[in-house]
PDB file of C-alpha atoms in Angstrom:
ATOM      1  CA  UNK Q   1     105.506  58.476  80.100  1.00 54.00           C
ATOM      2  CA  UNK Q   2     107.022  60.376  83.104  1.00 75.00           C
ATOM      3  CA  UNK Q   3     110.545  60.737  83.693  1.00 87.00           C
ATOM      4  CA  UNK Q   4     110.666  59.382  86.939  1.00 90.00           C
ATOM      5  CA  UNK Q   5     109.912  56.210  85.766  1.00 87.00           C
ATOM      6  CA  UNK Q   6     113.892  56.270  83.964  1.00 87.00           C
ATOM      7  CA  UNK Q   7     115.256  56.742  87.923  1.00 91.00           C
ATOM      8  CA  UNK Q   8     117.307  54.425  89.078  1.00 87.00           C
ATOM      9  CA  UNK Q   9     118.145  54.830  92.788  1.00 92.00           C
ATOM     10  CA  UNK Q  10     121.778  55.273  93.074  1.00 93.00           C
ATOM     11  CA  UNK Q  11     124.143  54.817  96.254  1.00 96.00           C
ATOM     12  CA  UNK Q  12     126.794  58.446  97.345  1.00 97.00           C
ATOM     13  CA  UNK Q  13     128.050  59.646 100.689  1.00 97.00           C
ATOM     14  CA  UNK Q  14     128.398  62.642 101.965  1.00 96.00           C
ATOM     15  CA  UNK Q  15     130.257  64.422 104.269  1.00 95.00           C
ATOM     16  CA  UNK Q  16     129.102  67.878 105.577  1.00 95.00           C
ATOM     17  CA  UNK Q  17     130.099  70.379 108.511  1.00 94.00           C
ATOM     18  CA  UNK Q  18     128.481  72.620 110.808  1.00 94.00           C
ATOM     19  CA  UNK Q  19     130.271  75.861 109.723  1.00 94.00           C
ATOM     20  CA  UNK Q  20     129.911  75.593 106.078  1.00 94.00           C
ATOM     21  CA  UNK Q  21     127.032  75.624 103.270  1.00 96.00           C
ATOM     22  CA  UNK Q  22     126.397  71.696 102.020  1.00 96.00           C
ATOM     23  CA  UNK Q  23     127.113  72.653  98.079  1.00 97.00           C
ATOM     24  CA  UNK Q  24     127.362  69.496  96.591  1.00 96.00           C
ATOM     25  CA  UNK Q  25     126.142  68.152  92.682  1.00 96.00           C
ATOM     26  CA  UNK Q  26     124.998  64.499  92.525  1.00 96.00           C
ATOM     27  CA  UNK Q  27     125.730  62.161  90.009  1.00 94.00           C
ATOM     28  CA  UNK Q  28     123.991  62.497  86.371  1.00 92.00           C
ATOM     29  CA  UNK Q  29     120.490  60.654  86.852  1.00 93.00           C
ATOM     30  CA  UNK Q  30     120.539  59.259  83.133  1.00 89.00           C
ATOM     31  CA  UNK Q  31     120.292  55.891  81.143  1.00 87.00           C
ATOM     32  CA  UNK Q  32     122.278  54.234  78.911  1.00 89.00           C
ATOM     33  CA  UNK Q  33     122.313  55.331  75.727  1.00 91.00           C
ATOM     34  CA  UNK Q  34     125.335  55.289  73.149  1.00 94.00           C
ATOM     35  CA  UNK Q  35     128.014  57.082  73.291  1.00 92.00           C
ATOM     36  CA  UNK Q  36     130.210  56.452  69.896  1.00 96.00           C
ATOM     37  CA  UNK Q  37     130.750  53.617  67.676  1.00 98.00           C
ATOM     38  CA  UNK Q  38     134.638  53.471  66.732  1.00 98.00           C
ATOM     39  CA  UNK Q  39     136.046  51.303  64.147  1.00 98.00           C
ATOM     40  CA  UNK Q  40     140.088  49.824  64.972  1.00 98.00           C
ATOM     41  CA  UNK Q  41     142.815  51.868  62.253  1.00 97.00           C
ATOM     42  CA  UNK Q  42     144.119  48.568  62.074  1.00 97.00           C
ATOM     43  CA  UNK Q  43     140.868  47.397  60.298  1.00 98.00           C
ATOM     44  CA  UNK Q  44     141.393  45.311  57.081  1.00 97.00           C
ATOM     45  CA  UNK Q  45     137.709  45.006  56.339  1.00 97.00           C
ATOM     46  CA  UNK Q  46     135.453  48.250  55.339  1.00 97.00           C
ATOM     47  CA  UNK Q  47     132.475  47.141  56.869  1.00 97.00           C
ATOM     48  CA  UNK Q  48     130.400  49.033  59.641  1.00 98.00           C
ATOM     49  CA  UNK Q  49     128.535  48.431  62.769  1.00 98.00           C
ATOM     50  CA  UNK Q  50     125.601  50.109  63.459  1.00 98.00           C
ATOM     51  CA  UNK Q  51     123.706  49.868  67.152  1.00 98.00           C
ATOM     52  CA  UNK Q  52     119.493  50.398  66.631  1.00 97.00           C
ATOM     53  CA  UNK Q  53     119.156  50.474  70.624  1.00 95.00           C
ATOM     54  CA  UNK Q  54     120.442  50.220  74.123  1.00 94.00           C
ATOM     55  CA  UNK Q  55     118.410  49.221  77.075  1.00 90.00           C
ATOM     56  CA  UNK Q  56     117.843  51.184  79.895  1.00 80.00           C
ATOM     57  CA  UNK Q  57     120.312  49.422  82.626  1.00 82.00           C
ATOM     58  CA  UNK Q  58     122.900  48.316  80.190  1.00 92.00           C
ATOM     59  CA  UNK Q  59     126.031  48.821  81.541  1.00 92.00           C
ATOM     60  CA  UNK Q  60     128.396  51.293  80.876  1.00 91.00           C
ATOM     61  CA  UNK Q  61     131.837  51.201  79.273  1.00 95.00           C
ATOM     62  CA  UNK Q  62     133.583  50.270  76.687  1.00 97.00           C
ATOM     63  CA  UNK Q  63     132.035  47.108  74.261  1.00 98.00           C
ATOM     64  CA  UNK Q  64     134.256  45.268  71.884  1.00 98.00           C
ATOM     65  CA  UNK Q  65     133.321  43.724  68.508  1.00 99.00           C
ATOM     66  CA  UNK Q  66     135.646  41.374  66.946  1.00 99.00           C
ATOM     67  CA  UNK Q  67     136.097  39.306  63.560  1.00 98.00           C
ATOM     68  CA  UNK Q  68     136.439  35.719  65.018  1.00 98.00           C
ATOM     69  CA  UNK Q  69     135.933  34.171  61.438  1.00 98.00           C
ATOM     70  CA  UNK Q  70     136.455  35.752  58.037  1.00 96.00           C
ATOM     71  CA  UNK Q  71     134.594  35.345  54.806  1.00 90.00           C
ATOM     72  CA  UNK Q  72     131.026  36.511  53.114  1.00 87.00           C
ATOM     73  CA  UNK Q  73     129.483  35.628  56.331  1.00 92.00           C
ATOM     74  CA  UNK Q  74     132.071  36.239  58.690  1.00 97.00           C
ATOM     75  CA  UNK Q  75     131.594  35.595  62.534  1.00 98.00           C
ATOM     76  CA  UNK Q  76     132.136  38.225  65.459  1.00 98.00           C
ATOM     77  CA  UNK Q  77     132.300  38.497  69.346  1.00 98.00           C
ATOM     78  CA  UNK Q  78     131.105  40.422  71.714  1.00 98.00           C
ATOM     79  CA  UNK Q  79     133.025  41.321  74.908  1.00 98.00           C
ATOM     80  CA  UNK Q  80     131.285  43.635  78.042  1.00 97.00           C
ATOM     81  CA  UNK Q  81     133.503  46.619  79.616  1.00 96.00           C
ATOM     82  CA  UNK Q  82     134.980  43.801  81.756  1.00 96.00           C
ATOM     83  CA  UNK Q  83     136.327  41.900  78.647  1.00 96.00           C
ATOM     84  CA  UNK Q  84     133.831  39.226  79.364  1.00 98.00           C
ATOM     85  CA  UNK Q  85     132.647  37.363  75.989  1.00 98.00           C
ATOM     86  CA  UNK Q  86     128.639  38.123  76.344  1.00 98.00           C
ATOM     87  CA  UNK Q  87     127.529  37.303  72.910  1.00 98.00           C
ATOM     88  CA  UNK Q  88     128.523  35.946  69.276  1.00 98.00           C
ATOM     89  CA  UNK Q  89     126.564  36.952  65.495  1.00 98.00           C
ATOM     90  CA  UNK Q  90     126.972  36.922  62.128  1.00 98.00           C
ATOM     91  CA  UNK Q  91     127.665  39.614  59.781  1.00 98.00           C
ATOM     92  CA  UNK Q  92     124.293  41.066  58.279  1.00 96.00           C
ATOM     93  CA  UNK Q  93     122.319  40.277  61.452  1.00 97.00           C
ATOM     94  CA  UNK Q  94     120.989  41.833  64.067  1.00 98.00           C
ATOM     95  CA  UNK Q  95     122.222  40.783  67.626  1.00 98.00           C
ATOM     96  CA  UNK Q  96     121.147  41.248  70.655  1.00 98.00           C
ATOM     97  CA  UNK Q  97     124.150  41.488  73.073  1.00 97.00           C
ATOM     98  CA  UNK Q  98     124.224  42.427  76.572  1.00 94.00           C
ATOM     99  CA  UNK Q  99     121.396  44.731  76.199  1.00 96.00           C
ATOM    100  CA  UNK Q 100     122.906  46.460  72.706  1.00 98.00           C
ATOM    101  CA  UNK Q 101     121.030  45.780  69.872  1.00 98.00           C
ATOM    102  CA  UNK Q 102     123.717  45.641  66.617  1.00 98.00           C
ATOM    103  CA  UNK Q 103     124.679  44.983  63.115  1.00 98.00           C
ATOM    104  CA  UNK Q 104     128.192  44.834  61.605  1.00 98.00           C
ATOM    105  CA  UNK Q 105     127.846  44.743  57.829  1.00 98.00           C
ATOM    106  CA  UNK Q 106     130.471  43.625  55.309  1.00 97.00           C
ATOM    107  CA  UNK Q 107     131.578  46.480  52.902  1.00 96.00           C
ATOM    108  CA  UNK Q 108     133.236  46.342  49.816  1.00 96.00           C
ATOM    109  CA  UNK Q 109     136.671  44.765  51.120  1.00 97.00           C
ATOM    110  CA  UNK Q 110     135.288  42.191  53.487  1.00 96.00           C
ATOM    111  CA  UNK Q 111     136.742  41.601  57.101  1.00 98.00           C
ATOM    112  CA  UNK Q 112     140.055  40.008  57.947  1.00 98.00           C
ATOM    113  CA  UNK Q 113     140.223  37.879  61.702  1.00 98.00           C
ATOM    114  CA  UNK Q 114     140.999  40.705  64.567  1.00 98.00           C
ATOM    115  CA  UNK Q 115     139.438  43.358  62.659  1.00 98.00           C
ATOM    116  CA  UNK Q 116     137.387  44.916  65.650  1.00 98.00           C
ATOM    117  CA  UNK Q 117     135.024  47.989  67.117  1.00 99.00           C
ATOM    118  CA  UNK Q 118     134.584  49.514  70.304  1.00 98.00           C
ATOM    119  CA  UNK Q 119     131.072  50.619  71.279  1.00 98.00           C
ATOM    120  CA  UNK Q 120     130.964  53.223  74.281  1.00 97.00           C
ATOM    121  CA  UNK Q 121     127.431  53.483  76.235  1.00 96.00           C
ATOM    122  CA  UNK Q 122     127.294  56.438  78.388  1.00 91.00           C
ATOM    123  CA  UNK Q 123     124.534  57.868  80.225  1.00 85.00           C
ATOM    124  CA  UNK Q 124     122.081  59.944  78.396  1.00 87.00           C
ATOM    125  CA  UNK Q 125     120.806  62.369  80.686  1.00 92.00           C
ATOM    126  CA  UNK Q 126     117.103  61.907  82.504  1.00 93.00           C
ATOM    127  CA  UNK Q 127     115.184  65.188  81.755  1.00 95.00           C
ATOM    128  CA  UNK Q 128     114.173  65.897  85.489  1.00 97.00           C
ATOM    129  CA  UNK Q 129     112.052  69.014  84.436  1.00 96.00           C
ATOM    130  CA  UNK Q 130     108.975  69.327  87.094  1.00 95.00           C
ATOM    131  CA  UNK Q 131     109.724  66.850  89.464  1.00 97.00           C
ATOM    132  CA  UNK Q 132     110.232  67.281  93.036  1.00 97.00           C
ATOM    133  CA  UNK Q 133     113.386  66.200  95.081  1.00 98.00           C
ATOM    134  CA  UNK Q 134     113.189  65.792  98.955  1.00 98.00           C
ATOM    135  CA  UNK Q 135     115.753  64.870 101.191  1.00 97.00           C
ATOM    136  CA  UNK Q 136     114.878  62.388 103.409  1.00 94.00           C
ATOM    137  CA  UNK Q 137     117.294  62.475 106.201  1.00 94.00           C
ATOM    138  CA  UNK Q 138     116.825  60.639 109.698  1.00 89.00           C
ATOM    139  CA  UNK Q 139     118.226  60.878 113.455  1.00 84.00           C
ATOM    140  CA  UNK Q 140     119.050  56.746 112.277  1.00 78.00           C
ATOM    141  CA  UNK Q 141     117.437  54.000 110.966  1.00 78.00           C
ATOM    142  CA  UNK Q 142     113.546  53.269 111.786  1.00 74.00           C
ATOM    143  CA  UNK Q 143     113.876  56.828 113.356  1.00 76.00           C
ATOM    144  CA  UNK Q 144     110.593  58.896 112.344  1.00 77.00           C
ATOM    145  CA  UNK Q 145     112.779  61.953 113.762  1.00 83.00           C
ATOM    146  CA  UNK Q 146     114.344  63.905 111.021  1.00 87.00           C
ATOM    147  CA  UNK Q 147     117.659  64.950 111.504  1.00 89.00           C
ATOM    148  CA  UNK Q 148     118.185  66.863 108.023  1.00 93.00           C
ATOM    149  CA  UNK Q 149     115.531  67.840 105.477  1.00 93.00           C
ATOM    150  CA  UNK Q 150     115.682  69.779 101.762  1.00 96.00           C
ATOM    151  CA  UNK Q 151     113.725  70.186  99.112  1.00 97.00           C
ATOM    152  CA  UNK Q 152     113.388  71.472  95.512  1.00 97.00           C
ATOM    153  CA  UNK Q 153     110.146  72.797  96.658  1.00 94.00           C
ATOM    154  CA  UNK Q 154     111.084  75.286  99.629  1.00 87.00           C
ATOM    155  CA  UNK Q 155     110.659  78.877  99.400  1.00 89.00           C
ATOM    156  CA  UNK Q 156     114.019  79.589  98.498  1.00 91.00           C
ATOM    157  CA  UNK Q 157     114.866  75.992  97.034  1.00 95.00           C
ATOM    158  CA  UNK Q 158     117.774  73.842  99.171  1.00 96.00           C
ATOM    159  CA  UNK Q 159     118.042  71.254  96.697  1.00 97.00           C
ATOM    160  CA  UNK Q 160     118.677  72.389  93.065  1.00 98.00           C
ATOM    161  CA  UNK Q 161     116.710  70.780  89.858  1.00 97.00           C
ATOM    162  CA  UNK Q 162     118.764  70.806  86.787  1.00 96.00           C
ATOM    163  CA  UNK Q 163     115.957  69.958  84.694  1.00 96.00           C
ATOM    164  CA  UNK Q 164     117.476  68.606  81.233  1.00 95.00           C
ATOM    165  CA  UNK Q 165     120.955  68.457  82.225  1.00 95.00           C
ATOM    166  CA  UNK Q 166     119.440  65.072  84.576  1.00 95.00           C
ATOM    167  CA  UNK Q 167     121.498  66.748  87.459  1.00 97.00           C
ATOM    168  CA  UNK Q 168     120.407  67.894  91.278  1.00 98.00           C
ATOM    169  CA  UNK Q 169     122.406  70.034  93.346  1.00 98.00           C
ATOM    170  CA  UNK Q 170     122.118  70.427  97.368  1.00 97.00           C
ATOM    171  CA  UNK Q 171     122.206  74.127  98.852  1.00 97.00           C
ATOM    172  CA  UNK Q 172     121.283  73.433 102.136  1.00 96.00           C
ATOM    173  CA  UNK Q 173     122.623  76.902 104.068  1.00 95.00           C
ATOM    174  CA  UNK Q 174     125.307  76.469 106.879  1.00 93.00           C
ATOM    175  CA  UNK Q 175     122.255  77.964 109.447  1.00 94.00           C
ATOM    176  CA  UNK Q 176     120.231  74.769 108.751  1.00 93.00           C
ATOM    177  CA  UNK Q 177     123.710  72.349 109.408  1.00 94.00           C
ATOM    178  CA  UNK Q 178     124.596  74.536 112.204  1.00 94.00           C
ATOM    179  CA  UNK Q 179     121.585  73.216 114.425  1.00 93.00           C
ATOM    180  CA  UNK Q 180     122.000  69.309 113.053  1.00 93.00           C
ATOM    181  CA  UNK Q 181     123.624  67.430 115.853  1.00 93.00           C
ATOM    182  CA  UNK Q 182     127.452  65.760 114.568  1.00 93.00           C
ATOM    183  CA  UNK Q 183     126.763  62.460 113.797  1.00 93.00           C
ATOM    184  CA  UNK Q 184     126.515  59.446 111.192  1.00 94.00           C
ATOM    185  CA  UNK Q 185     122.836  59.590 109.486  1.00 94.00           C
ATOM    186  CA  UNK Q 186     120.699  57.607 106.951  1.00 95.00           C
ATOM    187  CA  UNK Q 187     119.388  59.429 104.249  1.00 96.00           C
ATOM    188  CA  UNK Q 188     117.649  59.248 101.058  1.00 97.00           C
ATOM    189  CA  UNK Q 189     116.367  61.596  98.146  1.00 98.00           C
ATOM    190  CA  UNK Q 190     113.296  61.168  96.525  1.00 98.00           C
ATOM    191  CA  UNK Q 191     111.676  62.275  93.221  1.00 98.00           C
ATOM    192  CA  UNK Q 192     108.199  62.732  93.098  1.00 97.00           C
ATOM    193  CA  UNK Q 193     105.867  63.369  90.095  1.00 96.00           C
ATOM    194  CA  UNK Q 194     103.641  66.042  90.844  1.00 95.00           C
ATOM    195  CA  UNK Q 195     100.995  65.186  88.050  1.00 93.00           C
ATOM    196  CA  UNK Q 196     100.868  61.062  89.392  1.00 94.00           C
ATOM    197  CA  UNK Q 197     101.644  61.759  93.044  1.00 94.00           C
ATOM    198  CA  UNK Q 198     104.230  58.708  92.691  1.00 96.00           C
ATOM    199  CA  UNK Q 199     107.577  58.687  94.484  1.00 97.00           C
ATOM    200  CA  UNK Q 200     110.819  56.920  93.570  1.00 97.00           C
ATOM    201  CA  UNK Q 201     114.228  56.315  95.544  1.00 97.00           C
ATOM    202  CA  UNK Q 202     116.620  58.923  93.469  1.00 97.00           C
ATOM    203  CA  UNK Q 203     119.894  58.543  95.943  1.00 98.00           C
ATOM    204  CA  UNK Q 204     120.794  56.873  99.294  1.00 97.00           C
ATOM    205  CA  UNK Q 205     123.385  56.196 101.551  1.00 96.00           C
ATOM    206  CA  UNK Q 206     124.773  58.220 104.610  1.00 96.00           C
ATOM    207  CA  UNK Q 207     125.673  61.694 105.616  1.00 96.00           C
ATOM    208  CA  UNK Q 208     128.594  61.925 107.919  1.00 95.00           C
ATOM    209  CA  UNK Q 209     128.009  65.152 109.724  1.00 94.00           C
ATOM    210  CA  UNK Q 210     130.554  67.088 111.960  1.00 94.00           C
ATOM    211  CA  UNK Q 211     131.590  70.232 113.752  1.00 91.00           C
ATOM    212  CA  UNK Q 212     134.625  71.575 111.851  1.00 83.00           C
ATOM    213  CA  UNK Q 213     136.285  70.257 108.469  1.00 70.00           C
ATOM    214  CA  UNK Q 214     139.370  69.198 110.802  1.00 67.00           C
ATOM    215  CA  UNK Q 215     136.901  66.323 111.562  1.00 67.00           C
ATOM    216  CA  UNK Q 216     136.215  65.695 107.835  1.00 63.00           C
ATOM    217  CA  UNK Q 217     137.085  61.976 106.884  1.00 64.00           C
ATOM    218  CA  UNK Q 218     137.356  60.431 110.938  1.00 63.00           C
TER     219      UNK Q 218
END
């Protein structure tokens, strides 16, 4: 399965100048995936929790797991990064919750009321090895006149493929932003598969271009 199909477009603004290079990284283009399971030191029970799998999409944050109800089959919520209650289980089986797939098992002292876990889900970086990223960059919106373009595939490359690290970079050369007119434009980046020929939305929003940095921010 190609990579691109992990992408999910996300929205970042930029603000660039005439007299300087455009140097900027872009966001990680990852999934969820977990980032640490953490039991509370005030924990009476020794039980664990274990996660078998996180959907791609699955918010990210901080998940809490707490004891609602103690004894052999004691009861637990489930509360999203927000503190929202998304989901209550039983000890011993699986639940789905939010997108997490979990089990908290008792252990050999079981668990009191309060005892709790966090569960972290972090994005797992997209290996973007051998795609292609293009800036797509218009004079405005339903313009077919571009007022910017890049690419991982120029000569001497202006946008930057991190490959496994699931980062881009732009290195678009002050000479090239020199000759773009100041002004507010519509962009997006797209990742292409060069094996399928299919395209995907990687980033979108607006590049606020001016003359000197004095100008940055008005």
């Amino acid at each position: 399965m190609s990579s691109l199909t992990l992408i999910q477009p996300q929205p970042v603004d930029f603000e660039t100048q005439q007299t300087c290079d455009w140097l900027d990284p872009l966001p990680v283009i990852g999934q969820a995936g977990l980032g640490g399971i953490a039991a509370a030191s005030t924990n009476i029970g020794t039980g664990t929790l274990t996660v078998a799998s996180i959907v791609g999409g699955t918010p990210l944050g901080a998940y809490r797991v707490t004891v609602i109800t103690a004894g052999a089959l004691a009861q637990f919520s489930v509360a999203d990064p927000n503190g929202a209650l998304i989901a209550q289980g039983a000890t011993g089986v699986p639940l789905y919750a939010g997108g997490i797939t979990l089990t908290v098992t008792q252990g050999a002292t079981p668990f009191a009321v309060g005892d709790s876990f966090a569960v972290g889900v972090l994005p797992a970086p997209v290996d973007l090895s051998g795609l292609r990223f293009d800036l797509d960059c218009r004079a405005g919106l339903g313009s077919a006149t571009f007022a910017l373009q890049a690419s991982t595939a120029d000569a001497t490359p202006t946008i930057i493929n991190g490959g496994t690290s699931g980062v881009i970079a732009m290195r678009v050369l002050k000479a090239a932003l020199a000759r773009c007119p100041t002004g507010t434009y519509p962009y997006s980046i797209l990742a292409t598969d060069p094996a399928t020929g299919l395209t995907v939305p990687a980033f979108y929003g607006t590049i606020h271009h001016v003359a000197v940095a004095a100008q940055l921010g008005s």
